[in-house]
Coordinates of C-alpha atoms (C1' of nucleotides) in Angstrom, one line a residue:
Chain A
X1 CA 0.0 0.0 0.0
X2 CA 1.5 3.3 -1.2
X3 CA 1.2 6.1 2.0
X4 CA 3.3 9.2 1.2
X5 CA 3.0 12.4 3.9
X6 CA 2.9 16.2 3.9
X7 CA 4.9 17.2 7.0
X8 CA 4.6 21.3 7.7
X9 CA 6.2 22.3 10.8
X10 CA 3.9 25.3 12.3
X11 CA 6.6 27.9 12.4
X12 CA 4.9 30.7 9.7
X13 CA 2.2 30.5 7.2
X14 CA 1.8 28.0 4.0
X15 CA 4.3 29.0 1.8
X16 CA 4.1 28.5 -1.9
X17 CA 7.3 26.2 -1.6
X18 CA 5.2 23.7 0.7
X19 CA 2.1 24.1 -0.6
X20 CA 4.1 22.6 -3.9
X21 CA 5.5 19.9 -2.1
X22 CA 1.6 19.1 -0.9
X23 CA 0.2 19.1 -4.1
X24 CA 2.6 16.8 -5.4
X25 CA 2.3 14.3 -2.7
X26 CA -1.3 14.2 -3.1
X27 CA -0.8 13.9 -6.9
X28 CA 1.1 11.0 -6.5
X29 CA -1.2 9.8 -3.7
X30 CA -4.1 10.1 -6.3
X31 CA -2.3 8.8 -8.8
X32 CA -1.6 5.4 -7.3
X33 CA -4.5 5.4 -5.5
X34 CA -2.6 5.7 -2.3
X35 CA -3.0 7.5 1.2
X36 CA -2.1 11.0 2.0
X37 CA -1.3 11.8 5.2
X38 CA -0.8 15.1 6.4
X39 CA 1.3 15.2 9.6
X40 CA 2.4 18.1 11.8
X41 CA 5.6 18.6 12.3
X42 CA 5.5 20.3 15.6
X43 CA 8.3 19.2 18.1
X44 CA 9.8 23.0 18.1
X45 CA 8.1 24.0 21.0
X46 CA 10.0 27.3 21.2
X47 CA 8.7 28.4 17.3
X48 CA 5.5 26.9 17.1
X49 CA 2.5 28.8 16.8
X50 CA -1.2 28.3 16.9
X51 CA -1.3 31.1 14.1
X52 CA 0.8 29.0 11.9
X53 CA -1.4 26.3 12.4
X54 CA -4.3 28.2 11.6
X55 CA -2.4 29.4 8.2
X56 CA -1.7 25.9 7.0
X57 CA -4.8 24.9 7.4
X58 CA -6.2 27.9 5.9
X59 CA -3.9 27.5 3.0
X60 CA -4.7 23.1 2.8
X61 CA -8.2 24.3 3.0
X62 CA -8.1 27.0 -0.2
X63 CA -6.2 24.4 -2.4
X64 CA -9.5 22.5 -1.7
X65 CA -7.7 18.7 -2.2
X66 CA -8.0 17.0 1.1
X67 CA -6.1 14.3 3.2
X68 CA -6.6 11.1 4.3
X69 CA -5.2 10.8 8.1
X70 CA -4.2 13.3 10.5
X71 CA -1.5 13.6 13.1
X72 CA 0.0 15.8 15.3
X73 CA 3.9 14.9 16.1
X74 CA 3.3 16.3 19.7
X75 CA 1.4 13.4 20.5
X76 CA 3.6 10.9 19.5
X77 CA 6.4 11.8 22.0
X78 CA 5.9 8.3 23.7
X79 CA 7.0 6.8 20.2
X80 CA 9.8 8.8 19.4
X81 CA 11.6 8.0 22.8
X82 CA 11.2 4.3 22.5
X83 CA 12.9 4.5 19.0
X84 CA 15.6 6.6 20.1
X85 CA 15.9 4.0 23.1
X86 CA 15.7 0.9 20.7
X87 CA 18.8 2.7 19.0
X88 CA 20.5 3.6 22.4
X89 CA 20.3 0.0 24.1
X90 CA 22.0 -1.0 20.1
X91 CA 24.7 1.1 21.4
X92 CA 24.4 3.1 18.6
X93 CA 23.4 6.2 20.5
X94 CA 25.6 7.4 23.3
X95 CA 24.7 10.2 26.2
X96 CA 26.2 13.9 25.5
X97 CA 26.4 15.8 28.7
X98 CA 27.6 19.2 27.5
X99 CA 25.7 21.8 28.1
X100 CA 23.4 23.3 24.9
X101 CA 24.9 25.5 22.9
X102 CA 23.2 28.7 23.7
X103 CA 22.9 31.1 20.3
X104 CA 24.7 30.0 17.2
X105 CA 28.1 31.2 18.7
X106 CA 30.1 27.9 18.1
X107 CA 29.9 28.8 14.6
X108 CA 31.4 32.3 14.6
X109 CA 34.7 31.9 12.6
X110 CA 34.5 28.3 12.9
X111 CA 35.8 26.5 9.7
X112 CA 36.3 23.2 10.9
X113 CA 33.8 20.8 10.3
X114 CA 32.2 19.7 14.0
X115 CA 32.0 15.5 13.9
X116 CA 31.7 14.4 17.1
X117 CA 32.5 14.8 20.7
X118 CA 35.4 12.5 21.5
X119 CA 34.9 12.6 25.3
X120 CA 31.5 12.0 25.4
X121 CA 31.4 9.3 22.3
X122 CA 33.7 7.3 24.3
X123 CA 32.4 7.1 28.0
X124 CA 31.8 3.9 29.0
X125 CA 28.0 3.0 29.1
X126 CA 28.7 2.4 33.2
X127 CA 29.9 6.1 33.8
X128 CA 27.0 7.6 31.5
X129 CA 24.4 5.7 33.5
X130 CA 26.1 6.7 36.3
X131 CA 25.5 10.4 35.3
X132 CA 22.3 10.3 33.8
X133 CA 21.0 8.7 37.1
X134 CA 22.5 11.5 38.9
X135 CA 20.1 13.6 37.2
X136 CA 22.5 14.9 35.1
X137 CA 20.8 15.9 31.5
X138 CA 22.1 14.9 28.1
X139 CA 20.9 15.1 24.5
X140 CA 21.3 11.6 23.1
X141 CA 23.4 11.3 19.9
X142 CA 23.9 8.9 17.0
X143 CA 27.1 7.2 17.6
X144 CA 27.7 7.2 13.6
X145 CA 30.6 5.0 12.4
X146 CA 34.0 6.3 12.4
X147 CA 37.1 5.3 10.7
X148 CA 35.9 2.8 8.9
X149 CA 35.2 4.7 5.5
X150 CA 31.9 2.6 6.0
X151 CA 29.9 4.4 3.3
X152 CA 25.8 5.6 3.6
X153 CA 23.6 5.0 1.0
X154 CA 20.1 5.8 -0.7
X155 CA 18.3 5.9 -3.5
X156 CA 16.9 8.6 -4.4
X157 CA 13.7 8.5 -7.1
X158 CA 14.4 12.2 -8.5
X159 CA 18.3 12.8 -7.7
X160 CA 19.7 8.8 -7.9
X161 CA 21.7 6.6 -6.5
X162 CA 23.2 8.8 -3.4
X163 CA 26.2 8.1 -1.3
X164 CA 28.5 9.6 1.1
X165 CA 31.2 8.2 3.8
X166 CA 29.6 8.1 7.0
X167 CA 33.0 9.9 8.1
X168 CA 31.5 13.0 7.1
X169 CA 28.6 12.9 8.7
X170 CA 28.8 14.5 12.3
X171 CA 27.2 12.5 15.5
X172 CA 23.8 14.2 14.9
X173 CA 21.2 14.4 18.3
X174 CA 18.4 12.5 18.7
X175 CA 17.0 13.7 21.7
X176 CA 18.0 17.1 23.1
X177 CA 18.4 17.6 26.6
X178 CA 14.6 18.5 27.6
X179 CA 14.1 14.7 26.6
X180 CA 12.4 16.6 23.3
X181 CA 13.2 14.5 20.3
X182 CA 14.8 16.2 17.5
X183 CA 13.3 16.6 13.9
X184 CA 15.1 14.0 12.5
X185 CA 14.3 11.4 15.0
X186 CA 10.3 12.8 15.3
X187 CA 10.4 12.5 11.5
X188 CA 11.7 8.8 10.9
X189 CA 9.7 7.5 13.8
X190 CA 6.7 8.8 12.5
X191 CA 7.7 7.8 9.1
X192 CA 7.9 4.0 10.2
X193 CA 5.5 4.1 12.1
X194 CA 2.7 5.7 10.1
X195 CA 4.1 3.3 7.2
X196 CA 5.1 5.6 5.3
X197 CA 6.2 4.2 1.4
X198 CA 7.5 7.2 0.0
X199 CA 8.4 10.6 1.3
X200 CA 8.6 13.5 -1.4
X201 CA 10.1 16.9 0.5
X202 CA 12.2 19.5 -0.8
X203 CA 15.9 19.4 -1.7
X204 CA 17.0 21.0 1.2
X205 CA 16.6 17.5 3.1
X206 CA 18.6 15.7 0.5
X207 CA 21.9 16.1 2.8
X208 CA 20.0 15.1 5.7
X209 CA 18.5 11.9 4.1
X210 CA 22.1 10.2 5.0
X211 CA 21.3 10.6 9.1
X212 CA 18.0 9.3 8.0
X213 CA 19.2 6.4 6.1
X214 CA 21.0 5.8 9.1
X215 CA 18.2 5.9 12.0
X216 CA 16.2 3.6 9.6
X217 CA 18.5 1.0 9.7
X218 CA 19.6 1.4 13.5
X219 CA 15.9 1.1 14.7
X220 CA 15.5 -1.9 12.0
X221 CA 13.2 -0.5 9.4
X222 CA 13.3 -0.6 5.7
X223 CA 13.7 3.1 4.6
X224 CA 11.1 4.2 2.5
X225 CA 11.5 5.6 -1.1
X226 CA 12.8 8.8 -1.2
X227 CA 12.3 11.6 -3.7
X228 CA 13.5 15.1 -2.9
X229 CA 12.5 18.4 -5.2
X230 CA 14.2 21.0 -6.3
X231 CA 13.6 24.3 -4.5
X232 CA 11.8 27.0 -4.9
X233 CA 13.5 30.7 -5.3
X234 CA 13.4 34.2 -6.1
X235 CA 14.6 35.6 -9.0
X236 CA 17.7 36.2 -7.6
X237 CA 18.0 32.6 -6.8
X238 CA 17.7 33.2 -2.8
X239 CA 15.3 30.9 -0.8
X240 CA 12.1 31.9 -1.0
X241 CA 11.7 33.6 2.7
X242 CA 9.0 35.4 4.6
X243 CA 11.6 37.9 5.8
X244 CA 13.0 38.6 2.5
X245 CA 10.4 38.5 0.4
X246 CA 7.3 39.3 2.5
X247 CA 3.5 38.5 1.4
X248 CA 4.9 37.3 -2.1
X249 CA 5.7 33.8 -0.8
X250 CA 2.6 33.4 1.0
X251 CA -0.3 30.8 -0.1
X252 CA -3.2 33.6 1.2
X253 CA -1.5 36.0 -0.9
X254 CA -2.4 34.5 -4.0
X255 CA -5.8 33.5 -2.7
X256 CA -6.7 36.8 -1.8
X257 CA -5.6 38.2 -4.9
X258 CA -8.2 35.9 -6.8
X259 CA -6.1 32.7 -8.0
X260 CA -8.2 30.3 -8.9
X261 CA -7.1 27.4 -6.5
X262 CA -7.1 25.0 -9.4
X263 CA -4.7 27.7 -11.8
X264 CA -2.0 28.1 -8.7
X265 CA -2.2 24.1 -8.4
X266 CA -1.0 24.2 -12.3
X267 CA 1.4 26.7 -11.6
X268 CA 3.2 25.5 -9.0
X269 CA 3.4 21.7 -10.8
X270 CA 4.9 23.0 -13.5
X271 CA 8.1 24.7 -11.3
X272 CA 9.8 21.9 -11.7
X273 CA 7.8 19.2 -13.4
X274 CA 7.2 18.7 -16.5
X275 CA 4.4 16.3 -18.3
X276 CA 7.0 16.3 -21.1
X277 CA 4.0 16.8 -23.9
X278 CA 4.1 20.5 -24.1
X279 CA 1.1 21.0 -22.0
X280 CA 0.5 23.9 -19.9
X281 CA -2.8 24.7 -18.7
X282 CA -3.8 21.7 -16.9
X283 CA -7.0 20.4 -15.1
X284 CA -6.7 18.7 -11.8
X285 CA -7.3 15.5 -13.6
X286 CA -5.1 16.0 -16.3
X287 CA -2.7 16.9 -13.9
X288 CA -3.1 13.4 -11.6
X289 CA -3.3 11.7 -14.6
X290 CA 0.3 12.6 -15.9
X291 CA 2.1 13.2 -12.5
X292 CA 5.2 10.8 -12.2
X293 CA 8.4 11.1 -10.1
X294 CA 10.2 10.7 -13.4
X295 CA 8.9 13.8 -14.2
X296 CA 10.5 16.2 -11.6
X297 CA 13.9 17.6 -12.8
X298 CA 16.3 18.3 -10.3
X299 CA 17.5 21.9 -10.5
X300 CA 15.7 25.0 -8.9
X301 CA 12.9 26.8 -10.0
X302 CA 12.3 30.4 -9.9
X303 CA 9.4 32.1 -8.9
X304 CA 9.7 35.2 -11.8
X305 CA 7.8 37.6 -9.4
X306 CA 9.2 41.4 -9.5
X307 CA 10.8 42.9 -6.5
X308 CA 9.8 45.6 -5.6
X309 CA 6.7 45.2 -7.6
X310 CA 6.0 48.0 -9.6
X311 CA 2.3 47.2 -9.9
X312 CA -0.3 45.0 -8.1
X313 CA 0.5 42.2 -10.7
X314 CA 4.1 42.5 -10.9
X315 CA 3.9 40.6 -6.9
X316 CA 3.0 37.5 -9.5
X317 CA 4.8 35.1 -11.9
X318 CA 3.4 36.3 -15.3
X319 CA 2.6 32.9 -16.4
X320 CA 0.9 31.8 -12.8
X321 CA -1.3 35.0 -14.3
X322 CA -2.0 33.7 -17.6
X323 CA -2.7 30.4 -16.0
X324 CA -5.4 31.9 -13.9
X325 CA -7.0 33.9 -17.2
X326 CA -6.6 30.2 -18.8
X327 CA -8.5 28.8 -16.1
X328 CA -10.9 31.7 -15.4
X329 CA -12.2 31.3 -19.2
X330 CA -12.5 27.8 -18.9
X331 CA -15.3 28.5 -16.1
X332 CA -18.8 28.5 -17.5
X333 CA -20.4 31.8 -16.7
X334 CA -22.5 30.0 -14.2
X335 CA -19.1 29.2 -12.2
X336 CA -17.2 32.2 -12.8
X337 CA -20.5 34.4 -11.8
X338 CA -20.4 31.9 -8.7
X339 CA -17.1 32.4 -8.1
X340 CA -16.8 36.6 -8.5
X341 CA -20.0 37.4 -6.7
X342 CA -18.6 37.2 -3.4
X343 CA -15.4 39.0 -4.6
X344 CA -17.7 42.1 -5.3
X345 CA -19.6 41.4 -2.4
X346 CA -16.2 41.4 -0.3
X347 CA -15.3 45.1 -1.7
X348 CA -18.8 46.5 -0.6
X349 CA -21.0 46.3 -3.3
X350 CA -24.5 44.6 -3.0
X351 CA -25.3 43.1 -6.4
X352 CA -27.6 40.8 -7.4
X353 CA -26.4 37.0 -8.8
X354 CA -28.3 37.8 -12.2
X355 CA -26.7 40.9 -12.4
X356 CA -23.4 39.5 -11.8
X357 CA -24.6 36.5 -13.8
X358 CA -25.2 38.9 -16.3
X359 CA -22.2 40.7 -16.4
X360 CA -19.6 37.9 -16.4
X361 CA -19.4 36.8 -20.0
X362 CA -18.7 40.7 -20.5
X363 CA -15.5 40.7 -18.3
X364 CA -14.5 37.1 -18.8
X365 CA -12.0 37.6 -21.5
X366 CA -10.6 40.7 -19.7
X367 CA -9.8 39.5 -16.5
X368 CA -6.4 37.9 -15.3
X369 CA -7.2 37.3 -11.5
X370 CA -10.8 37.4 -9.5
X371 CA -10.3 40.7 -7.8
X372 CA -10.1 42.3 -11.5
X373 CA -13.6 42.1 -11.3
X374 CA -13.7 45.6 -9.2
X375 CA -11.8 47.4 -11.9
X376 CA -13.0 45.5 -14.7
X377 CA -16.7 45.9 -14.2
X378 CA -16.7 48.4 -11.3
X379 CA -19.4 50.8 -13.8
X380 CA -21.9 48.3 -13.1
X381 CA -21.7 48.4 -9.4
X382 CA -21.9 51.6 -8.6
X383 CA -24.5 54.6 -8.9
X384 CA -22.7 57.4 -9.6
X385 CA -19.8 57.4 -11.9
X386 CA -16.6 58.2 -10.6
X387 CA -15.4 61.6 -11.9
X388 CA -13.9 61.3 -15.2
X389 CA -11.8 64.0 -17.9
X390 CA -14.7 65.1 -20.1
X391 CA -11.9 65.1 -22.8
X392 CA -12.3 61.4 -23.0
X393 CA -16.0 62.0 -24.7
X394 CA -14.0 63.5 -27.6
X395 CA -13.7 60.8 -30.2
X396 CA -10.8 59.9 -32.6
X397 CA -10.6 63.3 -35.1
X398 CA -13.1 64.7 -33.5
X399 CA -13.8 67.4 -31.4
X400 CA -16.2 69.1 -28.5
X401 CA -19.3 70.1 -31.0
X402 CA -19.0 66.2 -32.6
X403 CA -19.2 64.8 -29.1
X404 CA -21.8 67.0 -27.8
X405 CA -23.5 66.5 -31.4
X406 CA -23.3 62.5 -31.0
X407 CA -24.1 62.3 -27.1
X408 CA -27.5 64.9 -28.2
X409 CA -28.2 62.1 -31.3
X410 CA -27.8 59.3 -29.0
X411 CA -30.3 60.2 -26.1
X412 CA -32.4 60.8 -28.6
X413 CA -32.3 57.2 -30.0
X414 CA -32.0 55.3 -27.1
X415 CA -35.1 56.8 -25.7
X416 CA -36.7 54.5 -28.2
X417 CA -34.4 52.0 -28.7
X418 CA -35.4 48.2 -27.4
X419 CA -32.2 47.2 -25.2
X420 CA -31.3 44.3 -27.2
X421 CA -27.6 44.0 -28.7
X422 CA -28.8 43.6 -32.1
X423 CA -31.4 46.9 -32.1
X424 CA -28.9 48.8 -30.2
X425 CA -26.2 48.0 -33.0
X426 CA -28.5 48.9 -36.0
X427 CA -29.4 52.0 -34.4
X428 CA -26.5 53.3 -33.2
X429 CA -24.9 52.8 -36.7
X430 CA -27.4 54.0 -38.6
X431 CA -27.5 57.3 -36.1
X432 CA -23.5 57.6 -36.9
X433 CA -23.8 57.1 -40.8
X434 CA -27.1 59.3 -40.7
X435 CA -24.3 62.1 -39.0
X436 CA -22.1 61.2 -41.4
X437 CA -19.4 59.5 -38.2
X438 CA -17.5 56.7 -38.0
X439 CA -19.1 53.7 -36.0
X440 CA -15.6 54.0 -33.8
X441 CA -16.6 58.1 -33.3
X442 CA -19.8 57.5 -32.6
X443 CA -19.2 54.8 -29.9
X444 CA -16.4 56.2 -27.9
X445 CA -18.7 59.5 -26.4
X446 CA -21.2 56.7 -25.8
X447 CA -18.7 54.5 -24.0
X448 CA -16.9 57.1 -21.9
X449 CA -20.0 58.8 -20.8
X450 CA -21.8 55.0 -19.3
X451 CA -18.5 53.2 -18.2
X452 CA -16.0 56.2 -17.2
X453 CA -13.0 55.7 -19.5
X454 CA -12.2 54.3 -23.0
X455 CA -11.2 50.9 -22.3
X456 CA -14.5 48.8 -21.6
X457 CA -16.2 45.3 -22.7
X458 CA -18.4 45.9 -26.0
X459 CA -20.9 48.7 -25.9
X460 CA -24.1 47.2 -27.0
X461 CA -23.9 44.4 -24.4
X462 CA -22.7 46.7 -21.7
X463 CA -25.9 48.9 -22.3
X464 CA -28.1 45.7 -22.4
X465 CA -26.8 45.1 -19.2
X466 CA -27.1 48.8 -18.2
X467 CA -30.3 49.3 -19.1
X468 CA -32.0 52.5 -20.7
X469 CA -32.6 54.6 -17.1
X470 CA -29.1 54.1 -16.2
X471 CA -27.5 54.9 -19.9
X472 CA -29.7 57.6 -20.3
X473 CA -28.9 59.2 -17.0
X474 CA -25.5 59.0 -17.7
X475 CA -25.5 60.6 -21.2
X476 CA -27.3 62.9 -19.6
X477 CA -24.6 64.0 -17.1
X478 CA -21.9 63.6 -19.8
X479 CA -23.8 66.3 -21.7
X480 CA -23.6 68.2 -18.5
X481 CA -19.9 67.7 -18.2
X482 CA -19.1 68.9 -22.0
X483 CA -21.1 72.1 -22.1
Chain B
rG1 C1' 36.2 26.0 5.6
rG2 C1' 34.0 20.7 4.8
rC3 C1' 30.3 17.6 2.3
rG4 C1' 26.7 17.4 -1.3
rC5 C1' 23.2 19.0 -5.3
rU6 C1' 22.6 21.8 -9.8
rA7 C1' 23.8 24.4 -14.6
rU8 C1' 19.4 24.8 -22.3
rC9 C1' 16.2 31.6 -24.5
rG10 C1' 14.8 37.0 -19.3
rU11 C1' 11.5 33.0 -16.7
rC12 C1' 9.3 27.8 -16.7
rU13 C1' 10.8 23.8 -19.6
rA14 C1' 11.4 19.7 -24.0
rG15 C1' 15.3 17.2 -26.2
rG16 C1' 19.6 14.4 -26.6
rG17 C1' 26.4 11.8 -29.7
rG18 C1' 24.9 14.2 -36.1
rU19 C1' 18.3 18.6 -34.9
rU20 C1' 17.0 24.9 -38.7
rA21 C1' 18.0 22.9 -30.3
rG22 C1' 11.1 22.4 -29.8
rG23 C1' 7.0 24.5 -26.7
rA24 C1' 5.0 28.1 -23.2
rC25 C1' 5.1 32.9 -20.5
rG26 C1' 6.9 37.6 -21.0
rG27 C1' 8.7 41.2 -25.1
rA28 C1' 8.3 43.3 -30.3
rA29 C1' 5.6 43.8 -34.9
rG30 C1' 1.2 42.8 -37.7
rA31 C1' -4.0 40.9 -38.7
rU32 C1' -9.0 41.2 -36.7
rU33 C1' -12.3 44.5 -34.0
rC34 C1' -16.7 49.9 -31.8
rU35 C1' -12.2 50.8 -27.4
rC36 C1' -9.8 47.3 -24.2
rA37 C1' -9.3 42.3 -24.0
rA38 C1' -9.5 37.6 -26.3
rU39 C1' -7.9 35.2 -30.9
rC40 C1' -4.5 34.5 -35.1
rU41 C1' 0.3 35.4 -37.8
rU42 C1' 5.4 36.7 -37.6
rC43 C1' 10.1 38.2 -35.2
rA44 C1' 14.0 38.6 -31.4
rA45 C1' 15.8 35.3 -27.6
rA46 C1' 19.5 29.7 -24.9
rC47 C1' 22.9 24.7 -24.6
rA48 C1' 28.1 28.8 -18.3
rC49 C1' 33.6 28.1 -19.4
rG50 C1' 38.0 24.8 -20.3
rG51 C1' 39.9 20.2 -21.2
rG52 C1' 39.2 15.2 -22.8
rU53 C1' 36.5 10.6 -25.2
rU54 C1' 34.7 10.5 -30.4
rC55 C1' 34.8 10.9 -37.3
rG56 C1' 31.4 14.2 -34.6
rA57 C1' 29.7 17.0 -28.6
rU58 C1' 24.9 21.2 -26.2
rU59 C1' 24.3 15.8 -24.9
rC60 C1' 29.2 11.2 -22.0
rC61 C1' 33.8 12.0 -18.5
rC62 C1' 37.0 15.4 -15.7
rG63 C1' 38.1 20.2 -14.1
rU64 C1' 36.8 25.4 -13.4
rU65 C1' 33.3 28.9 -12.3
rA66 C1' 28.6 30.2 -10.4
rG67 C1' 24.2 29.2 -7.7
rC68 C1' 21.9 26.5 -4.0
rG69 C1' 21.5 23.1 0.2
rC70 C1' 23.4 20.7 4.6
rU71 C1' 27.3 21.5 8.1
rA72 C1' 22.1 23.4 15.5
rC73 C1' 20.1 19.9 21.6
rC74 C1' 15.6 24.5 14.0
rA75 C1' 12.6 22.0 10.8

RNA sequence: GGCGCUAUCGUCUAGGGGUUAGGACGGAAGAUUCUCAAUCUUCAAACACGGGUUCGAUUCCCGUUAGCGCUACCA
């Protein structure tokens, strides 16, 4: 039975780096019809937070993909210290008495790789029972081999066949002196335990795999298989951090800018996979379908976002953007309507859902991300136009009396006019060959004086949606505004 | 410093001993159109460097350089 996990540790929110490795743990869950289990990593009582906690679930919840089992590394303390005992009474673990290192001091100038600690490798098991009776507290290392040029090895499914001496790998703790387990011990524990098959995680554990490799064996499991992906960065190839690069890395971030969850799931995959057919825009299915570990290439992927950003959009990866338009025009209007109505709703606006059902397949094809909806449509929402530069009713080779002349021509023939895109077109043509205007001249005044500005969705539908009071009104005050 | 991983257009990537090195985003130009989008067409844009191996390397090997990761009683 294939059971891969998703391990967060609560220390921040869901970043866009483990949301990735989430998504691709349950793709490969789905894909092989496995279990996903979705395990917190929380033995750092010092940096955990219920905050974080709340975040990652927030963020789990958004992606909208689910889990299969649930656990909480806290409660599995009991576990841990029997493993790290198992491996102790081995004599492969030996009691380290010296006091924690407090700060990161001991590696100020330090250039000399730290292995072991002679003294304390090589009490004998009497004196360090002797000790730890007295009450004396210890963190518990791994007594890795020495000497020997014994060599550690793993296979890994994305990076290969993987091995290093164990001479280089230092005496790493298993249980620090609070009788708290460390991460890597927590980790395999739990990872035997909970039978886990396969554990995908980021790169940055590769080097750490080799301590793993080497609890697995000295508490008598088989390792599972391993498959580490590459990173993600910035663009200047940095980690992505909260501290450095704020919001930006953030899974809410994107949320809240109006990412379909479905077009940030196809974003992500693609950093660093590849269905090797040319395909982009992916569904969810599509995107289970194809997912393979063979697939995942093994250098770093950038997220392209700018920094600073310049504008709103800039915070994004231009092609998670186009994604999203992909996937937003892929919606029926029924959906999208569904899905924007609570967007405008959120910004203060009380609309109707046949209004906004109305006004979606207007502003589908213009829209990159949900919240574009407030700028993209934002005539239809309010009462009163925003003030605008009468200037903009001038059209192309025009000037003030053709504007005024057209506006006059126009309230005149939409007094009559049915609101219907095909009797507003007629009429509004024939008005503008009648004045001897170009269609283009005699639309612009039109356009300006119902939505605002020059840039809009098709006239004729906008005014269907508009309605004749609301047009009228409006060419009304645009008349105002000219004279 | 030590150990490790990586290196194809600006970015994400495909490819692989002989290719016009392919696609996508973004950029530029054009077409279409009532504006803006969308759509369509075209263009610019890459195998980090140096040695091997080979008839032939961007592809295989070694080195250099660069980037990144690990080097905590963080995860």
């Amino acid at each position: 039975m294939l059971r891969v996990r998703f391990a967060p540790s609560p220390t921040g929110f869901l970043h866009v780096g483990s949301a990735r490795t989430f998504i691709f743990n349950w793709l490969y869950a789905r894909r092989n019809r496995g279990t996903l289990v979705l395990r917190l990593d929380d033995t750092d009582v010092e940096r955990n937070t219920d905050a974080s906690v709340n975040s990652i679930f927030e963020g789990l919840r958004w992606l909208d993909l689910g889990w299969d089992e649930e656990y909480k590394q806290s409660e599995r303390l009991a576990l841990h210290r029997q493993i790290a005992d198992a491996i102790f009474q081995k004599g492969l673990a030996y009691r380290d008495f010296t006091p924690a290192h407090t700060g990161d001091s001991e590696k100020s100038g330090a250039n000399q790789t730290w292995l072991f600690n002679p003294g304390m490798r090589e009490l004998s098991r009497a004196e360090s029972d002797r000790r730890a009776a007295a009450g004396e507290s210890f963190a518990l290392r791994f007594r890795v081999p020495r000497g020997t040029g014994e060599p550690v090895r793993f296979n890994d499914a994305v990076y290969g066949e993987q091995i290093k001496s164990a001479d280089d790998i230092e005496d790493f703790a298993l249980l620090r002196s609070d009788a708290m387990p460390t991460y890597h011990l927590a980790s395999c524990a739990d990872d035997i335990d909970l039978r886990i098959s396969h554990v995908i995680r980021g790169q940055d554990h590769l080097s750490n795999t080799y301590k793993h490799a080497l609890i697995f064996e000295g508490a008598g499991a088989k390792p599972p298989q391993f498959a580490h992906l590459p990173l993600l960065v910035a663009p200047d190839g940095s980690k992505l951090s909260k501290r450095r690069h704020g919001p930006v890395v953030s899974v809410t971030t994107y949320r809240d800018a109006g990412f379909l969850p479905e077009a940030f799931i196809n974003f992500l995959c693609l950093l660093g996979w590849s269905p090797k057919d040319d395909r982009e825009k992916m569904t969810r299915q599509e995107l289970t379908d194809a997912f393979s570990l063979e697939g995942i290439n093994r250098s770093n992927a950038v997220v392209n976002f700018k920094e600073p950003a310049a504008t709103p959009d800039e915070t994004f990866d231009p092609k998670a953007l186009w994604l999203n338009a992909e996937h937003i025009r892929a919606l029926s209007v029924d959906e999208l309507s569904a899905r924007l109505l609570p967007v405008v709703h959120a910004a203060g606006f009380s609309i109707a859902p046949e209004q906004m059902h109305a006004i979606t397949p207007l502003i589908r094809e213009r829209i990159k991300l949900l919240r574009d909806v407030l700028t993209a449509a934002d005539f239809f929402f309010v009462d009163q136009l925003p003030p605008y530069d009468p200037a903009e009713l001038i059209p192309q080779k025009g000037d003030t009396a053709m504007a005024l002349k057209i506006l006059t021509r126009a309230r005149e023939v939409l007094a009559q006019t049915e609101f219907k895109h095909d009797p507003l077109d007629q009429t509004l043509r024939a008005a503008a060959l009648e004045m001897g205007a170009k269609a283009g001249q005699m639309f612009q005044p039109i356009r300006v004086a119902v939505c605002g500005r020059k840039n809009a969705p098709p006239l004729f539908e906008t005014l269907e949606v508009l309605g004749r009071e609301t047009t009228l009104a409006r060419i009304e005050l645009a008349l105002q505004k000219i004279q």
